Amino acid sequence: QCAAWIPEAGAVLDLLEKCPEHQKKGGFPVVVFEGLDATGKTTVTQSVKDTLNGVLLRSPPTCISQWRTIFDDEPAPIKRAFYAAGNYILASEIAKASTQAPVIIDRYWHSTAAYTIATEINGKVQDLPPVHDEVYQWPEDLLKPDLVL
């Protein structure tokens, strides 16, 4: 629906539709680095990629990152949809890259989930969902990494 007033949404959906469902990881490891902004993730991921002679991917993926500022100015549900779509597009890139080399990822589902939870509770720790809530569960249809740091 939002493609009518956000043309970039149509482009994101087109990319998403091209992604096969239930991505399967290749034979190389997939390692995700998570953390707050400006904590050195980019430096660390680049170094690990170089050391392992791997592939470095970022969330949101390069193919949609140019629209990040557009979606960041939209209401929370639209912004969340953009980042969620980005995770599935990234999963497709991970599946392909992990057949050729170790894959290092600068942010993934965890950042999306943490941001969503934080905005829903307005930063109030006492309002966090209970520990076993489904919001903390990895989406069954999203490619899972081997290691998250």
PDB file of C-alpha atoms in Angstrom:
ATOM      1  CA  GLN A   1       0.000   0.000   0.000  1.00  0.00           C
ATOM      2  CA  CYS A   2       2.720   2.491   0.873  1.00  0.00           C
ATOM      3  CA  ALA A   3       4.303   2.155  -2.595  1.00  0.00           C
ATOM      4  CA  ALA A   4       1.791   4.747  -3.795  1.00  0.00           C
ATOM      5  CA  TRP A   5       3.472   7.488  -1.721  1.00  0.00           C
ATOM      6  CA  ILE A   6       6.894   5.863  -1.249  1.00  0.00           C
ATOM      7  CA  PRO A   7       8.029   4.640  -4.692  1.00  0.00           C
ATOM      8  CA  GLU A   8      11.113   3.029  -3.144  1.00  0.00           C
ATOM      9  CA  ALA A   9       8.823   0.623  -1.266  1.00  0.00           C
ATOM     10  CA  GLY A  10       7.864  -0.930  -4.582  1.00  0.00           C
ATOM     11  CA  ALA A  11      11.521  -1.456  -5.439  1.00  0.00           C
ATOM     12  CA  VAL A  12      12.174  -3.101  -2.048  1.00  0.00           C
ATOM     13  CA  LEU A  13       9.200  -5.416  -2.549  1.00  0.00           C
ATOM     14  CA  ASP A  14      10.403  -6.314  -6.044  1.00  0.00           C
ATOM     15  CA  LEU A  15      13.794  -7.328  -4.606  1.00  0.00           C
ATOM     16  CA  LEU A  16      12.116  -9.267  -1.820  1.00  0.00           C
ATOM     17  CA  GLU A  17       9.944 -11.200  -4.268  1.00  0.00           C
ATOM     18  CA  LYS A  18      13.073 -12.390  -6.096  1.00  0.00           C
ATOM     19  CA  CYS A  19      14.418 -14.011  -2.915  1.00  0.00           C
ATOM     20  CA  PRO A  20      13.755 -17.742  -2.629  1.00  0.00           C
ATOM     21  CA  GLU A  21      11.860 -18.793   0.493  1.00  0.00           C
ATOM     22  CA  HIS A  22      13.687 -20.697   3.261  1.00  0.00           C
ATOM     23  CA  GLN A  23      17.252 -19.848   2.334  1.00  0.00           C
ATOM     24  CA  LYS A  24      19.823 -22.575   2.931  1.00  0.00           C
ATOM     25  CA  LYS A  25      23.323 -21.761   4.097  1.00  0.00           C
ATOM     26  CA  GLY A  26      26.314 -23.000   2.136  1.00  0.00           C
ATOM     27  CA  GLY A  27      29.262 -24.888   3.608  1.00  0.00           C
ATOM     28  CA  PHE A  28      31.156 -21.876   4.968  1.00  0.00           C
ATOM     29  CA  PRO A  29      30.490 -20.307   8.384  1.00  0.00           C
ATOM     30  CA  VAL A  30      28.258 -17.267   8.811  1.00  0.00           C
ATOM     31  CA  VAL A  31      29.250 -14.919  11.656  1.00  0.00           C
ATOM     32  CA  VAL A  32      27.223 -11.873  12.723  1.00  0.00           C
ATOM     33  CA  PHE A  33      28.622  -8.942  14.681  1.00  0.00           C
ATOM     34  CA  GLU A  34      26.065  -6.904  16.622  1.00  0.00           C
ATOM     35  CA  GLY A  35      26.437  -3.849  18.815  1.00  0.00           C
ATOM     36  CA  LEU A  36      25.582  -0.250  19.382  1.00  0.00           C
ATOM     37  CA  ASP A  37      26.460   2.460  16.876  1.00  0.00           C
ATOM     38  CA  ALA A  38      30.075   3.646  16.889  1.00  0.00           C
ATOM     39  CA  THR A  39      31.417   0.675  18.893  1.00  0.00           C
ATOM     40  CA  GLY A  40      33.835  -0.581  16.244  1.00  0.00           C
ATOM     41  CA  LYS A  41      31.691  -3.148  14.397  1.00  0.00           C
ATOM     42  CA  THR A  42      32.798  -1.900  10.989  1.00  0.00           C
ATOM     43  CA  THR A  43      36.475  -2.048  11.971  1.00  0.00           C
ATOM     44  CA  VAL A  44      36.133  -5.519  13.497  1.00  0.00           C
ATOM     45  CA  THR A  45      34.069  -6.974  10.672  1.00  0.00           C
ATOM     46  CA  GLN A  46      36.520  -5.682   8.062  1.00  0.00           C
ATOM     47  CA  SER A  47      39.449  -7.161   9.983  1.00  0.00           C
ATOM     48  CA  VAL A  48      37.771 -10.541  10.453  1.00  0.00           C
ATOM     49  CA  LYS A  49      36.768 -10.607   6.783  1.00  0.00           C
ATOM     50  CA  ASP A  50      40.385  -9.928   5.782  1.00  0.00           C
ATOM     51  CA  THR A  51      41.766 -12.520   8.210  1.00  0.00           C
ATOM     52  CA  LEU A  52      39.370 -15.246   7.049  1.00  0.00           C
ATOM     53  CA  ASN A  53      39.487 -14.195   3.395  1.00  0.00           C
ATOM     54  CA  GLY A  54      35.733 -13.960   3.617  1.00  0.00           C
ATOM     55  CA  VAL A  55      32.820 -11.916   2.339  1.00  0.00           C
ATOM     56  CA  LEU A  56      31.530  -8.917   4.292  1.00  0.00           C
ATOM     57  CA  LEU A  57      27.813  -8.126   4.160  1.00  0.00           C
ATOM     58  CA  ARG A  58      25.863  -5.432   5.974  1.00  0.00           C
ATOM     59  CA  SER A  59      22.320  -4.872   7.107  1.00  0.00           C
ATOM     60  CA  PRO A  60      20.478  -3.342   5.461  1.00  0.00           C
ATOM     61  CA  PRO A  61      22.029  -4.855   2.343  1.00  0.00           C
ATOM     62  CA  THR A  62      23.742  -2.624  -0.198  1.00  0.00           C
ATOM     63  CA  CYS A  63      20.955  -3.046  -2.764  1.00  0.00           C
ATOM     64  CA  ILE A  64      18.501  -1.161  -0.514  1.00  0.00           C
ATOM     65  CA  SER A  65      20.743   0.867   1.811  1.00  0.00           C
ATOM     66  CA  GLN A  66      20.447   3.953  -0.416  1.00  0.00           C
ATOM     67  CA  TRP A  67      16.787   4.211   0.697  1.00  0.00           C
ATOM     68  CA  ARG A  68      17.521   3.930   4.412  1.00  0.00           C
ATOM     69  CA  THR A  69      17.111   7.660   5.110  1.00  0.00           C
ATOM     70  CA  ILE A  70      13.757   7.676   3.304  1.00  0.00           C
ATOM     71  CA  PHE A  71      12.358   4.855   5.439  1.00  0.00           C
ATOM     72  CA  ASP A  72      13.933   6.148   8.651  1.00  0.00           C
ATOM     73  CA  ASP A  73      11.673   9.217   8.335  1.00  0.00           C
ATOM     74  CA  GLU A  74       8.505   7.109   8.013  1.00  0.00           C
ATOM     75  CA  PRO A  75       6.217   5.909  10.833  1.00  0.00           C
ATOM     76  CA  ALA A  76       7.568   2.991  12.896  1.00  0.00           C
ATOM     77  CA  PRO A  77       5.581   0.193  11.170  1.00  0.00           C
ATOM     78  CA  ILE A  78       6.860   1.213   7.725  1.00  0.00           C
ATOM     79  CA  LYS A  79      10.416   1.614   8.990  1.00  0.00           C
ATOM     80  CA  ARG A  80      10.267  -1.819  10.649  1.00  0.00           C
ATOM     81  CA  ALA A  81       8.922  -3.377   7.448  1.00  0.00           C
ATOM     82  CA  PHE A  82      11.866  -1.914   5.509  1.00  0.00           C
ATOM     83  CA  TYR A  83      14.435  -3.388   7.910  1.00  0.00           C
ATOM     84  CA  ALA A  84      12.611  -6.730   8.110  1.00  0.00           C
ATOM     85  CA  ALA A  85      12.563  -6.942   4.309  1.00  0.00           C
ATOM     86  CA  GLY A  86      16.258  -6.083   4.368  1.00  0.00           C
ATOM     87  CA  ASN A  87      16.948  -9.106   6.586  1.00  0.00           C
ATOM     88  CA  TYR A  88      15.286 -11.442   4.095  1.00  0.00           C
ATOM     89  CA  ILE A  89      17.082  -9.869   1.140  1.00  0.00           C
ATOM     90  CA  LEU A  90      20.336 -10.166   3.095  1.00  0.00           C
ATOM     91  CA  ALA A  91      19.568 -13.836   3.837  1.00  0.00           C
ATOM     92  CA  SER A  92      19.501 -14.452   0.095  1.00  0.00           C
ATOM     93  CA  GLU A  93      22.916 -12.806  -0.254  1.00  0.00           C
ATOM     94  CA  ILE A  94      24.246 -14.806   2.718  1.00  0.00           C
ATOM     95  CA  ALA A  95      23.034 -18.093   1.230  1.00  0.00           C
ATOM     96  CA  LYS A  96      24.821 -17.407  -2.032  1.00  0.00           C
ATOM     97  CA  ALA A  97      28.043 -16.050  -0.477  1.00  0.00           C
ATOM     98  CA  SER A  98      28.330 -18.879   2.078  1.00  0.00           C
ATOM     99  CA  THR A  99      28.796 -21.373  -0.753  1.00  0.00           C
ATOM    100  CA  GLN A 100      32.064 -19.620  -1.665  1.00  0.00           C
ATOM    101  CA  ALA A 101      33.681 -18.224   1.516  1.00  0.00           C
ATOM    102  CA  PRO A 102      33.128 -17.436   5.200  1.00  0.00           C
ATOM    103  CA  VAL A 103      30.512 -14.711   5.575  1.00  0.00           C
ATOM    104  CA  ILE A 104      30.908 -11.882   8.075  1.00  0.00           C
ATOM    105  CA  ILE A 105      27.837  -9.751   8.704  1.00  0.00           C
ATOM    106  CA  ASP A 106      27.689  -6.261  10.179  1.00  0.00           C
ATOM    107  CA  ARG A 107      24.244  -6.432  11.893  1.00  0.00           C
ATOM    108  CA  TYR A 108      21.333  -8.703  11.110  1.00  0.00           C
ATOM    109  CA  TRP A 109      17.996  -9.755  12.628  1.00  0.00           C
ATOM    110  CA  HIS A 110      19.113  -9.051  16.200  1.00  0.00           C
ATOM    111  CA  SER A 111      19.436  -5.310  15.589  1.00  0.00           C
ATOM    112  CA  THR A 112      16.033  -5.195  13.927  1.00  0.00           C
ATOM    113  CA  ALA A 113      14.422  -7.079  16.814  1.00  0.00           C
ATOM    114  CA  ALA A 114      16.153  -4.974  19.484  1.00  0.00           C
ATOM    115  CA  TYR A 115      15.129  -1.717  17.817  1.00  0.00           C
ATOM    116  CA  THR A 116      11.534  -2.903  17.403  1.00  0.00           C
ATOM    117  CA  ILE A 117      11.266  -3.933  21.042  1.00  0.00           C
ATOM    118  CA  ALA A 118      12.878  -0.716  22.281  1.00  0.00           C
ATOM    119  CA  THR A 119      10.548   1.508  20.266  1.00  0.00           C
ATOM    120  CA  GLU A 120       7.467  -0.461  21.291  1.00  0.00           C
ATOM    121  CA  ILE A 121       8.250  -0.084  25.001  1.00  0.00           C
ATOM    122  CA  ASN A 122       9.543   3.492  24.677  1.00  0.00           C
ATOM    123  CA  GLY A 123      12.798   2.456  26.330  1.00  0.00           C
ATOM    124  CA  LYS A 124      11.145   1.380  29.612  1.00  0.00           C
ATOM    125  CA  VAL A 125      12.909  -1.785  30.785  1.00  0.00           C
ATOM    126  CA  GLN A 126      10.010  -2.731  33.065  1.00  0.00           C
ATOM    127  CA  ASP A 127       7.790  -2.974  29.964  1.00  0.00           C
ATOM    128  CA  LEU A 128       9.945  -5.586  28.196  1.00  0.00           C
ATOM    129  CA  PRO A 129       8.081  -8.703  27.039  1.00  0.00           C
ATOM    130  CA  PRO A 130       8.601 -11.750  29.296  1.00  0.00           C
ATOM    131  CA  VAL A 131      11.774 -13.757  28.724  1.00  0.00           C
ATOM    132  CA  HIS A 132      10.124 -16.545  26.668  1.00  0.00           C
ATOM    133  CA  ASP A 133       7.981 -14.241  24.512  1.00  0.00           C
ATOM    134  CA  GLU A 134       7.891 -15.134  20.803  1.00  0.00           C
ATOM    135  CA  VAL A 135       9.348 -11.712  19.942  1.00  0.00           C
ATOM    136  CA  TYR A 136      12.748 -13.086  21.025  1.00  0.00           C
ATOM    137  CA  GLN A 137      12.489 -16.203  18.851  1.00  0.00           C
ATOM    138  CA  TRP A 138      14.404 -16.435  15.598  1.00  0.00           C
ATOM    139  CA  PRO A 139      12.005 -16.323  12.609  1.00  0.00           C
ATOM    140  CA  GLU A 140      11.647 -19.878  11.292  1.00  0.00           C
ATOM    141  CA  ASP A 141      11.850 -18.745   7.676  1.00  0.00           C
ATOM    142  CA  LEU A 142      15.009 -16.619   8.056  1.00  0.00           C
ATOM    143  CA  LEU A 143      18.489 -18.047   7.430  1.00  0.00           C
ATOM    144  CA  LYS A 144      20.233 -18.464  10.777  1.00  0.00           C
ATOM    145  CA  PRO A 145      23.932 -17.636  11.302  1.00  0.00           C
ATOM    146  CA  ASP A 146      26.432 -20.020  12.886  1.00  0.00           C
ATOM    147  CA  LEU A 147      27.674 -17.498  15.420  1.00  0.00           C
ATOM    148  CA  VAL A 148      26.558 -14.128  16.748  1.00  0.00           C
ATOM    149  CA  LEU A 149      28.934 -11.841  18.622  1.00  0.00           C
TER     150      LEU A 149
END
